[in-house]
Amino acid sequence: MDQLAAMRALRRVVELGSFTAAAEALGISHTVVSRQISHLEAKLGAQLLNRTTRRFALTAAGQAYYEASRHILDALDDADRAVGQHQANPGGTLRINAPMAFGTEELAQWLPRFLARYPDLQVDLVCNDRVVDLIEEGFDVALRLARDLPDSTLVAKRLASSQVMLVASPDYLRRHGTPRTPHDLLQHNCLTYSQLARPRAWRFTAPDGAEVAVTVQGSLQANNGVALRTVALAGTGIATTASFIVHEDVRRGALVRVLPDYTIRPRELYVLYPHNRHLSPKVRVFVEFASALYQARGWD
């Protein structure tokens, strides 16, 4: 027996004054309502209603049970409404993990608009350049820049592509010359991104579509694109980095694109979150906001 259903049936009978009206309100038959209340009386070992052919009346036990069950059902209805309101108005703390460069150079640019749209949310943003375990470390969502994602139980939604480019300062190129082909890089100090599986293996697609691979050498590798940008600005060497990190430097001439006719496979931007049957409202609105943002304006 579904005791909650039986309690609701009893309440409807008492408040509407008849089994027929209660059955219509609940969308079930008169017979089912009568059976539910009979089963409830059998479970409790007490008669709740005195019935005649035309009317009924609550017994003393029935009155006490009706009052108690009404409070229980009201509390359940309040709980349902609270969850519904929470679903409509996400709140609480949203823990986000992001790569250091992306978090500081890109995410921080549009995060204020997200917070303005959802004023009941607080964001705890953690930026680092290691792969965190979302579940173990308590993150709600993560942003990743990668060419390929490892298999996992997380949901991964692609948001955009991030162009990768080679850059160097005008001073470095004056002193060491400007490479004309990828093989010329073998004579240069190349600054590499250590988070890649093979940091020194640089692969290009030539203007004619041919694939070109070179293994470069250099005085610095770093796990952070902003550090590579800063060292490149100082005239130390040629860096490979995401365009969102250096596009302003290129625009104002502080850095120059090297081998602009050769393309490097882009890194994809993903948003990752745990697979739950019921996605929490705060994660849902963040994923929707980020998806709409990059779909509307693109990237690079």
Rosetta silent file (secondary structure, phi, psi, omega in degrees, C-alpha in Angstrom):
SEQUENCE: MDQLAAMRALRRVVELGSFTAAAEALGISHTVVSRQISHLEAKLGAQLLNRTTRRFALTAAGQAYYEASRHILDALDDADRAVGQHQANPGGTLRINAPMAFGTEELAQWLPRFLARYPDLQVDLVCNDRVVDLIEEGFDVALRLARDLPDSTLVAKRLASSQVMLVASPDYLRRHGTPRTPHDLLQHNCLTYSQLARPRAWRFTAPDGAEVAVTVQGSLQANNGVALRTVALAGTGIATTASFIVHEDVRRGALVRVLPDYTIRPRELYVLYPHNRHLSPKVRVFVEFASALYQARGWD
SCORE:     score description
SCORE:     0.000 S_00000001
   1 L     0.000  137.245  174.102    0.000    0.000    0.000 S_00000001
   2 L   -85.684  100.900 -173.324    1.156    3.538   -0.816 S_00000001
   3 H   -65.864  -37.415  178.943    0.576    5.168    2.566 S_00000001
   4 H   -63.515  -40.811  177.682    1.120    8.712    1.287 S_00000001
   5 H   -63.211  -39.258  178.795   -1.454    8.160   -1.460 S_00000001
   6 H   -67.051  -39.128  177.421   -3.895    6.816    1.124 S_00000001
   7 H   -63.302  -40.566  178.171   -3.276    9.823    3.388 S_00000001
   8 H   -65.718  -38.209  178.512   -3.972   12.158    0.457 S_00000001
   9 H   -63.384  -45.720  178.636   -7.158   10.238   -0.335 S_00000001
  10 H   -59.360  -43.860 -179.298   -8.375   10.523    3.270 S_00000001
  11 H   -61.415  -44.670 -179.867   -7.646   14.254    3.280 S_00000001
  12 H   -63.275  -41.758  179.342   -9.562   14.794    0.039 S_00000001
  13 H   -60.095  -46.770 -177.699  -12.569   12.806    1.294 S_00000001
  14 H   -66.442  -45.731 -172.958  -12.720   14.818    4.510 S_00000001
  15 H   -78.769  -28.130  179.247  -12.168   18.242    2.925 S_00000001
  16 H   -95.829  -13.638  171.730  -14.402   17.713   -0.137 S_00000001
  17 L    86.334    3.621  177.934  -17.120   15.897    1.788 S_00000001
  18 L  -161.744  155.328  176.485  -17.515   12.831   -0.408 S_00000001
  19 H   -67.302  -37.451 -177.133  -15.721    9.872   -1.911 S_00000001
  20 H   -65.292  -46.284  179.422  -16.925   10.829   -5.389 S_00000001
  21 H   -64.363  -38.468  178.163  -15.553   14.396   -5.198 S_00000001
  22 H   -64.145  -42.206  179.835  -12.269   13.101   -3.782 S_00000001
  23 H   -62.536  -42.328  179.673  -11.936   10.567   -6.605 S_00000001
  24 H   -64.928  -41.371 -179.735  -12.543   13.259   -9.250 S_00000001
  25 H   -65.602  -34.762 -178.098   -9.982   15.592   -7.646 S_00000001
  26 H   -88.244  -11.465  179.846   -7.356   12.837   -7.486 S_00000001
  27 L    74.571   29.403  178.384   -8.101   11.522  -10.982 S_00000001
  28 L  -130.616  178.054 -176.621   -8.880    7.988   -9.781 S_00000001
  29 L   -85.163  159.870  174.980  -12.026    5.923   -9.321 S_00000001
  30 H   -56.855  -39.116 -178.479  -14.398    5.933   -6.357 S_00000001
  31 H   -63.861  -41.536 -179.097  -13.485    2.280   -5.788 S_00000001
  32 H   -65.333  -42.421  178.429   -9.761    3.032   -5.547 S_00000001
  33 H   -59.706  -46.569 -179.548  -10.347    5.815   -2.996 S_00000001
  34 H   -62.218  -41.722 -179.994  -12.476    3.500   -0.868 S_00000001
  35 H   -65.580  -40.984  179.905   -9.910    0.703   -1.105 S_00000001
  36 H   -59.884  -44.381 -178.265   -7.016    3.048   -0.126 S_00000001
  37 H   -69.798  -36.734  176.497   -8.788    4.177    3.014 S_00000001
  38 H   -62.721  -43.572  177.944   -9.777    0.602    3.919 S_00000001
  39 H   -63.985  -37.786  178.049   -6.152   -0.514    3.554 S_00000001
  40 H   -64.235  -42.646  177.987   -5.039    2.442    5.685 S_00000001
  41 H   -63.084  -39.627  179.602   -7.494    1.470    8.421 S_00000001
  42 H   -65.284  -40.770  179.731   -6.264   -2.125    8.258 S_00000001
  43 H   -65.232  -40.979 -177.317   -2.637   -1.011    8.562 S_00000001
  44 H   -80.448  -19.526 -177.224   -3.407    1.265   11.515 S_00000001
  45 L    70.227   30.727 -178.953   -5.756   -1.219   13.185 S_00000001
  46 L  -148.685  145.665  176.457   -8.298    1.524   13.719 S_00000001
  47 L   -82.776  128.655 -177.571  -11.494    2.720   12.054 S_00000001
  48 L   -97.968  -31.930 -177.376  -11.045    6.234   10.647 S_00000001
  49 E  -127.622  137.838  166.922  -14.493    6.836    9.144 S_00000001
  50 E   -93.792  115.981 -174.932  -18.010    5.864   10.168 S_00000001
  51 E  -105.862  142.822  166.137  -19.762    5.272    6.852 S_00000001
  52 L  -126.132 -177.995 -178.201  -23.465    5.122    5.963 S_00000001
  53 L   -68.772  -24.318 -174.605  -25.016    4.926    2.512 S_00000001
  54 L  -113.709  -21.075 -172.573  -25.343    8.699    2.307 S_00000001
  55 L  -150.796  173.993  175.893  -22.697   10.200    4.581 S_00000001
  56 E  -144.372  163.424  175.567  -19.604    9.588    6.659 S_00000001
  57 E  -146.601  144.914  177.301  -18.062   11.003    9.814 S_00000001
  58 E   -71.186  136.377  169.367  -14.561   10.919   11.240 S_00000001
  59 L   -76.140  172.667  176.755  -14.072    8.766   14.295 S_00000001
  60 H   -60.063  -42.589  177.181  -11.988   10.143   17.167 S_00000001
  61 H   -65.003  -39.333  179.382   -9.001    8.159   15.821 S_00000001
  62 H   -64.299  -39.891  178.583   -9.785    9.386   12.322 S_00000001
  63 H   -63.034  -44.423  179.118   -9.853   13.030   13.453 S_00000001
  64 H   -64.132  -41.997 -178.880   -6.472   12.680   15.168 S_00000001
  65 H   -68.907  -39.476  179.087   -4.975   10.912   12.165 S_00000001
  66 H   -60.586  -45.663 -179.496   -6.417   13.440    9.722 S_00000001
  67 H   -62.055  -44.970 -179.410   -4.907   16.370   11.649 S_00000001
  68 H   -66.050  -43.367 -177.714   -1.478   14.731   11.874 S_00000001
  69 H   -69.577  -31.209  178.103   -1.428   13.618    8.241 S_00000001
  70 H   -61.673  -42.387  178.215   -2.539   17.076    7.040 S_00000001
  71 H   -64.480  -39.846  178.909    0.560   18.639    8.652 S_00000001
  72 H   -63.990  -45.966 -178.434    2.774   15.970    7.073 S_00000001
  73 H   -66.636  -37.170  176.839    1.284   16.489    3.610 S_00000001
  74 H   -63.675  -40.555  178.930    1.575   20.286    3.918 S_00000001
  75 H   -64.775  -40.216  177.322    5.262   19.940    4.846 S_00000001
  76 H   -64.186  -40.879  178.290    5.865   17.691    1.818 S_00000001
  77 H   -64.405  -38.862  177.260    4.120   20.196   -0.452 S_00000001
  78 H   -63.152  -41.124  178.874    6.299   22.989    0.991 S_00000001
  79 H   -63.349  -41.479  178.028    9.408   20.908    0.310 S_00000001
  80 H   -62.157  -42.257  179.531    8.298   20.341   -3.290 S_00000001
  81 H   -65.563  -37.547  179.958    7.723   24.058   -3.785 S_00000001
  82 H   -63.404  -42.199  177.790   11.134   24.866   -2.305 S_00000001
  83 H   -64.927  -41.720  178.711   12.857   22.540   -4.754 S_00000001
  84 H   -61.684  -39.908  178.061   10.864   24.012   -7.626 S_00000001
  85 H   -67.293  -39.035  178.068   11.877   27.529   -6.629 S_00000001
  86 H   -62.962  -38.504  178.698   15.518   26.432   -6.331 S_00000001
  87 H   -64.235  -38.102 -177.719   15.341   24.972   -9.826 S_00000001
  88 H   -77.528  -31.384 -176.770   14.009   28.242  -11.210 S_00000001
  89 L  -125.737   85.216 -177.116   16.430   30.478   -9.276 S_00000001
  90 L   -60.580  139.137  178.914   19.856   28.828   -8.960 S_00000001
  91 L  -146.283 -175.617 -178.897   21.807   29.820   -5.900 S_00000001
  92 E    92.113 -164.096 -176.896   24.637   28.700   -3.644 S_00000001
  93 E  -103.736  127.727  176.184   28.313   28.310   -4.483 S_00000001
  94 E  -104.197  114.015 -179.549   29.479   27.156   -7.911 S_00000001
  95 E   -92.748  119.805 -176.527   33.033   25.747   -7.788 S_00000001
  96 E  -117.230  134.569  171.626   34.817   26.145  -11.127 S_00000001
  97 E  -111.891  137.575 -178.952   38.218   24.814  -12.121 S_00000001
  98 E  -148.979  153.539  173.310   40.041   26.302  -15.110 S_00000001
  99 L   -59.275  150.950 -174.457   43.563   26.447  -16.564 S_00000001
 100 H   -57.956  -49.871 -177.193   45.536   29.386  -15.227 S_00000001
 101 H   -65.647  -44.052 -179.454   45.851   31.282  -18.507 S_00000001
 102 H   -64.438  -43.364 -178.228   42.256   30.693  -19.543 S_00000001
 103 H   -62.580  -40.378 -175.925   40.910   31.617  -16.130 S_00000001
 104 H   -86.008  -35.770 -174.872   42.836   34.869  -15.894 S_00000001
 105 H   -93.210  -26.959 -173.428   42.871   36.007  -19.546 S_00000001
 106 H  -119.669  -58.460 -175.437   39.512   34.770  -20.854 S_00000001
 107 H   -59.171  -41.345 -178.417   37.080   33.493  -18.211 S_00000001
 108 H   -63.840  -17.988  179.254   37.564   36.528  -15.980 S_00000001
 109 H   -74.518  -36.008 -177.094   36.436   38.726  -18.885 S_00000001
 110 H  -109.594   -6.776  179.056   32.925   37.279  -19.108 S_00000001
 111 H   -61.049  -36.643  177.771   32.371   35.892  -15.617 S_00000001
 112 H   -58.440  -35.647  178.484   31.028   39.260  -14.326 S_00000001
 113 H   -66.536  -37.858  177.389   28.174   39.086  -16.866 S_00000001
 114 H   -63.612  -45.471 -178.669   27.294   35.585  -15.647 S_00000001
 115 H   -66.081  -34.617  178.227   27.264   36.730  -12.012 S_00000001
 116 H   -67.154  -32.969 -179.940   25.127   39.746  -12.884 S_00000001
 117 H   -73.928  -32.126 -177.235   22.554   37.479  -14.512 S_00000001
 118 L  -123.498   77.894 -172.598   22.412   35.112  -11.509 S_00000001
 119 L   -67.228  -15.583  178.635   22.825   37.299   -8.407 S_00000001
 120 L   -84.943   -3.066  179.543   22.004   34.453   -5.986 S_00000001
 121 E   -95.141  144.342  168.813   25.081   32.515   -7.115 S_00000001
 122 E  -118.982  137.396 -178.642   28.572   32.791   -5.664 S_00000001
 123 E  -107.021  132.242  171.122   31.533   31.490   -7.695 S_00000001
 124 E  -110.085  100.272 -176.129   34.616   29.847   -6.233 S_00000001
 125 E   -97.351  123.554  177.571   37.104   29.928   -9.129 S_00000001
 126 E  -118.483  117.173 -179.237   40.273   27.839   -8.807 S_00000001
 127 E  -107.910  127.196  172.861   42.846   28.254  -11.594 S_00000001
 128 L  -158.838  169.709 -176.083   45.751   25.865  -12.023 S_00000001
 129 L  -111.589   34.802  170.747   47.516   23.943  -14.766 S_00000001
 130 L  -120.835  157.993  178.718   47.032   20.423  -13.489 S_00000001
 131 L   -83.416  115.371 -178.049   44.173   18.065  -14.254 S_00000001
 132 L   -92.886  157.522  172.965   41.964   17.940  -11.177 S_00000001
 133 L   -91.987  108.030 -174.475   39.545   15.206  -10.159 S_00000001
 134 H   -58.447  -44.566 -176.069   36.207   17.028  -10.096 S_00000001
 135 H   -67.956  -50.616 -175.335   34.478   14.510   -7.867 S_00000001
 136 H   -65.245  -36.112 -175.291   37.299   14.008   -5.386 S_00000001
 137 H   -98.200    4.997  170.219   38.146   17.710   -5.108 S_00000001
 138 L    76.013   30.435  176.888   34.566   18.933   -4.971 S_00000001
 139 L   -91.996  144.438  176.939   34.296   20.940   -8.193 S_00000001
 140 L   -83.506  -34.360 -173.771   30.947   21.439   -9.888 S_00000001
 141 E  -155.253  152.535  177.515   32.337   22.188  -13.329 S_00000001
 142 E  -136.656  151.024  173.408   35.669   22.490  -15.133 S_00000001
 143 E  -112.455  135.415 -176.194   36.883   24.162  -18.303 S_00000001
 144 E  -132.522  140.427  170.114   39.560   22.385  -20.335 S_00000001
 145 E  -112.111  115.788 -175.525   41.668   23.281  -23.353 S_00000001
 146 E  -156.408  155.075  173.072   42.820   20.116  -25.064 S_00000001
 147 L   -82.793  -35.668  177.637   43.243   18.497  -28.441 S_00000001
 148 L  -142.371  137.935  177.458   41.908   15.202  -27.118 S_00000001
 149 L   -97.915  139.296  174.837   40.203   14.399  -23.847 S_00000001
 150 L   -67.875  156.044  176.609   40.914   11.142  -22.012 S_00000001
 151 L   -61.657  138.536  177.127   38.018    8.777  -21.477 S_00000001
 152 L  -159.169  173.393  178.117   36.113    9.556  -18.302 S_00000001
 153 L   -87.415   -0.407 -179.048   32.679    9.377  -16.726 S_00000001
 154 L   -77.223  151.735  170.089   32.322   13.170  -16.974 S_00000001
 155 E   -80.859  131.156 -179.807   30.048   14.881  -19.437 S_00000001
 156 E  -122.144  119.190  178.885   32.167   16.918  -21.900 S_00000001
 157 E  -114.575  122.122  179.307   30.557   19.638  -24.007 S_00000001
 158 E   -74.912  133.635 -179.521   32.658   21.349  -26.669 S_00000001
 159 E  -106.118  -41.090 -174.761   32.339   25.134  -26.623 S_00000001
 160 E  -169.657  170.967  172.851   34.839   26.474  -29.169 S_00000001
 161 E  -105.099  140.785  177.703   38.224   26.065  -30.855 S_00000001
 162 E  -111.871  116.996 -179.306   41.241   28.017  -29.665 S_00000001
 163 E   -65.928  142.541  176.505   43.782   28.909  -32.324 S_00000001
 164 E  -112.920  136.469 -178.361   47.439   28.175  -31.554 S_00000001
 165 E  -139.741  161.303  171.710   50.172   30.372  -32.998 S_00000001
 166 E   -97.175  135.604  179.331   53.905   30.981  -32.934 S_00000001
 167 E  -138.089  154.388  174.259   55.000   34.405  -31.740 S_00000001
 168 E  -152.895  160.081  178.152   58.230   36.270  -31.090 S_00000001
 169 L   -77.875  152.388  174.972   59.186   39.837  -30.299 S_00000001
 170 H   -55.745  -35.455 -179.751   60.377   42.130  -33.125 S_00000001
 171 H   -64.364  -43.909  178.680   63.684   42.462  -31.254 S_00000001
 172 H   -61.233  -43.992 -177.974   64.256   38.695  -31.234 S_00000001
 173 H   -67.878  -31.973  175.472   63.531   38.441  -34.955 S_00000001
 174 H   -65.506  -38.968 -175.742   65.891   41.337  -35.727 S_00000001
 175 H   -79.911  -31.536 -171.909   68.687   39.592  -33.854 S_00000001
 176 H  -118.761   -5.668 -179.512   68.086   36.030  -35.038 S_00000001
 177 L    89.870  159.933 -178.143   66.186   36.319  -38.293 S_00000001
 178 L  -102.617  122.039  178.355   62.641   35.358  -39.238 S_00000001
 179 L   -61.062  141.306  177.572   61.910   31.665  -39.964 S_00000001
 180 L  -105.885  -25.149  177.752   60.446   31.001  -43.415 S_00000001
 181 L  -137.302  161.787  178.234   59.637   27.303  -42.969 S_00000001
 182 H   -56.773  -32.051 -179.401   59.125   25.044  -39.942 S_00000001
 183 H   -67.757  -23.272  175.572   62.579   23.526  -40.499 S_00000001
 184 H   -65.157  -21.701 -179.825   64.133   26.968  -39.893 S_00000001
 185 H   -64.036  -20.027  179.613   62.914   26.662  -36.295 S_00000001
 186 H   -64.217  -18.325  179.476   65.717   24.170  -35.669 S_00000001
 187 H   -98.712   10.590 -175.099   68.087   27.161  -35.617 S_00000001
 188 L  -122.542  161.025  175.113   66.024   29.096  -33.053 S_00000001
 189 L   -84.585  109.419 -174.670   65.391   29.165  -29.323 S_00000001
 190 E  -104.900  129.201 -177.440   61.881   27.707  -29.022 S_00000001
 191 E   -97.917  120.502 -166.715   59.819   28.176  -25.880 S_00000001
 192 E  -114.516  154.352 -178.828   57.582   25.160  -25.320 S_00000001
 193 E   -96.857  112.196 -168.634   54.377   24.358  -23.439 S_00000001
 194 L   -76.552  -10.289 -179.625   55.076   21.426  -21.128 S_00000001
 195 L   -74.638  -13.290  177.973   51.457   20.344  -20.610 S_00000001
 196 L   -75.660  156.364 -179.546   51.402   18.729  -24.051 S_00000001
 197 L   -62.120  -39.150  177.912   52.226   15.036  -24.418 S_00000001
 198 L  -131.768   85.284 -172.196   55.257   15.901  -26.617 S_00000001
 199 L   -58.827  -33.332 -174.605   56.099   19.560  -25.950 S_00000001
 200 L   -91.844   -4.471  179.190   59.016   19.760  -28.387 S_00000001
 201 E   -91.990   99.857 -178.769   57.272   18.007  -31.270 S_00000001
 202 E   -99.098  127.829 -178.138   55.749   20.848  -33.271 S_00000001
 203 E  -118.294  138.519 -176.873   53.462   19.870  -36.140 S_00000001
 204 E  -130.828  156.757  167.714   52.228   22.179  -38.880 S_00000001
 205 E  -110.986  120.698 -177.228   49.963   22.095  -41.886 S_00000001
 206 L   -73.626  164.650  178.111   51.575   23.838  -44.842 S_00000001
 207 L   -54.853  -30.230  179.872   49.633   26.112  -47.225 S_00000001
 208 L   -87.748    5.134  177.830   49.419   23.201  -49.705 S_00000001
 209 L    92.402   -5.135  179.751   47.960   20.903  -47.015 S_00000001
 210 L   -71.471  145.997  177.420   51.143   18.916  -46.402 S_00000001
 211 E   -89.977  132.906 -179.537   51.967   17.901  -42.841 S_00000001
 212 E  -127.278  129.805  178.757   55.321   19.103  -41.495 S_00000001
 213 E  -125.449  135.839  176.298   56.807   17.982  -38.160 S_00000001
 214 E  -135.753  151.236  175.540   59.929   19.278  -36.439 S_00000001
 215 E  -108.369  110.686 -171.817   61.503   18.592  -33.051 S_00000001
 216 L   -94.422  168.488  176.165   62.605   21.916  -31.611 S_00000001
 217 L  -131.957  156.490  178.970   64.989   22.849  -28.821 S_00000001
 218 L  -172.622  172.000 -174.669   65.013   25.789  -26.458 S_00000001
 219 L   -88.278   -7.008 -176.485   66.056   27.253  -23.145 S_00000001
 220 L  -148.316  135.820  162.493   62.613   27.191  -21.508 S_00000001
 221 E  -127.623  146.992 -177.207   59.537   25.078  -21.208 S_00000001
 222 E  -144.129  153.851  179.676   56.632   26.092  -18.957 S_00000001
 223 L   -94.531   16.723 -176.765   53.242   24.721  -17.989 S_00000001
 224 L  -140.056  125.530 -177.069   51.626   28.131  -18.300 S_00000001
 225 H   -67.555  -30.225  179.252   50.942   30.089  -21.483 S_00000001
 226 H   -66.766  -37.414  177.035   51.099   33.478  -19.757 S_00000001
 227 H   -63.784  -42.157  177.792   54.668   32.719  -18.634 S_00000001
 228 H   -62.568  -41.193  176.742   55.629   31.838  -22.217 S_00000001
 229 H   -58.343  -47.018 -177.240   54.065   35.096  -23.423 S_00000001
 230 H   -63.398  -41.277  179.629   56.044   37.136  -20.893 S_00000001
 231 H   -68.639  -37.815  176.920   59.330   35.459  -21.819 S_00000001
 232 H   -64.428  -40.231  177.617   58.602   35.929  -25.534 S_00000001
 233 H   -60.661  -29.922  179.366   57.896   39.634  -24.927 S_00000001
 234 L   -77.778   -2.670  177.319   61.351   39.882  -23.347 S_00000001
 235 L    84.668   23.140 -174.410   62.924   38.749  -26.636 S_00000001
 236 L   -83.253  -33.410 -176.921   64.084   35.351  -25.403 S_00000001
 237 L  -178.818 -167.088  179.345   62.692   33.123  -28.157 S_00000001
 238 E  -100.978  126.707 -175.972   59.777   31.886  -30.241 S_00000001
 239 E  -112.146  145.445  168.473   56.790   30.659  -28.233 S_00000001
 240 E  -102.127  126.001 -174.452   53.846   28.468  -29.147 S_00000001
 241 E  -156.289  162.206  177.738   50.772   29.671  -27.323 S_00000001
 242 E   -68.252  141.097 -174.972   47.016   30.080  -27.524 S_00000001
 243 H   -65.415  -29.085 -178.858   45.966   33.131  -29.484 S_00000001
 244 H   -65.493  -20.312  179.475   43.644   34.408  -26.732 S_00000001
 245 H   -79.030  -33.838 -170.308   46.732   34.940  -24.560 S_00000001
 246 H  -117.647    3.044 -172.040   48.701   37.013  -27.083 S_00000001
 247 H   -62.361  -34.908  178.000   46.191   38.535  -29.485 S_00000001
 248 H   -69.103  -36.700  177.419   46.450   42.000  -27.905 S_00000001
 249 H   -64.989  -38.919  178.316   50.274   41.865  -28.034 S_00000001
 250 H   -68.410  -40.820 -178.824   50.095   40.919  -31.713 S_00000001
 251 H   -61.233  -39.368 -177.696   47.568   43.663  -32.424 S_00000001
 252 H   -92.365    1.035  174.226   49.808   46.371  -30.936 S_00000001
 253 L    87.029    5.008  178.338   52.991   44.951  -32.459 S_00000001
 254 L   -71.651  -27.473  173.435   54.709   43.869  -29.237 S_00000001
 255 L  -128.519  153.038 -178.667   54.728   40.321  -30.630 S_00000001
 256 E  -122.694  138.059  174.810   54.816   39.162  -34.239 S_00000001
 257 E   -68.495  135.291  177.280   53.281   36.008  -35.687 S_00000001
 258 E  -106.308  137.397 -178.419   55.892   33.582  -36.927 S_00000001
 259 L    51.542   54.567 -175.535   55.102   31.310  -39.900 S_00000001
 260 L   -65.929  -19.449 -179.835   51.566   32.746  -40.251 S_00000001
 261 L   -83.621   -9.513  178.014   50.895   30.688  -43.397 S_00000001
 262 L  -102.184  131.659 -178.268   51.438   27.440  -41.495 S_00000001
 263 E  -103.001  150.294  176.662   48.633   26.306  -39.201 S_00000001
 264 E  -114.304  138.836 -179.767   48.852   24.388  -35.952 S_00000001
 265 E   -53.745  126.893 -177.848   46.059   22.088  -34.838 S_00000001
 266 E   -70.470  164.479  171.048   43.847   24.129  -32.491 S_00000001
 267 E   -99.514  141.486 -178.289   42.983   23.189  -28.947 S_00000001
 268 E   -94.083  139.944  175.516   39.313   22.631  -28.177 S_00000001
 269 E   -94.133  123.552  179.351   37.587   24.331  -25.273 S_00000001
 270 E  -121.266  149.905  166.100   35.360   21.976  -23.288 S_00000001
 271 E  -110.104  129.953 -176.548   33.153   22.377  -20.262 S_00000001
 272 E  -118.710  143.298  176.350   33.105   19.240  -18.090 S_00000001
 273 E  -155.205  157.082 -178.681   30.766   18.284  -15.284 S_00000001
 274 L   -63.786  148.736 -179.880   29.744   15.096  -13.441 S_00000001
 275 L   -83.315  107.658  176.663   27.065   12.953  -15.031 S_00000001
 276 L  -123.798  145.066  179.662   23.953   13.273  -12.895 S_00000001
 277 L   -60.562  -41.937  178.218   20.419   12.303  -13.804 S_00000001
 278 L  -112.966  102.710 -178.336   19.201   15.645  -12.488 S_00000001
 279 L   -67.668  131.411 -178.285   21.702   18.358  -13.376 S_00000001
 280 L   -64.070  145.377 -177.433   21.949   20.954  -10.625 S_00000001
 281 H   -57.416  -38.724 -177.035   20.525   24.359  -11.608 S_00000001
 282 H   -66.952  -37.033  176.540   23.796   26.214  -10.977 S_00000001
 283 H   -71.332  -41.458 -178.902   25.737   23.897  -13.308 S_00000001
 284 H   -58.819  -46.903 -176.842   22.970   23.952  -15.897 S_00000001
 285 H   -70.145  -31.624  177.950   22.856   27.751  -16.149 S_00000001
 286 H   -67.049  -45.646  179.678   26.664   27.995  -16.298 S_00000001
 287 H   -62.879  -42.547  179.628   26.870   25.476  -19.150 S_00000001
 288 H   -64.612  -41.413 -179.124   24.028   27.196  -20.985 S_00000001
 289 H   -64.384  -48.353 -179.012   25.598   30.645  -20.523 S_00000001
 290 H   -63.965  -40.752  179.624   29.048   29.553  -21.733 S_00000001
 291 H   -62.448  -46.399 -179.558   27.573   27.660  -24.698 S_00000001
 292 H   -65.136  -37.910 -179.329   25.481   30.627  -25.797 S_00000001
 293 H   -60.036  -51.733 -176.171   28.411   33.015  -25.364 S_00000001
 294 H   -76.340  -26.585  175.994   30.797   31.145  -27.654 S_00000001
 295 H   -69.439  -35.714 -176.537   28.089   30.220  -30.118 S_00000001
 296 H   -76.158  -43.724 -173.062   27.135   33.894  -30.477 S_00000001
 297 H  -111.257   -7.069 -176.843   30.573   35.485  -30.758 S_00000001
 298 L    65.572 -160.677 -179.760   32.898   32.612  -31.578 S_00000001
 299 L  -151.065  155.241  179.926   36.506   32.819  -30.473 S_00000001
 300 L    59.883    0.000    0.000   39.804   34.066  -31.897 S_00000001
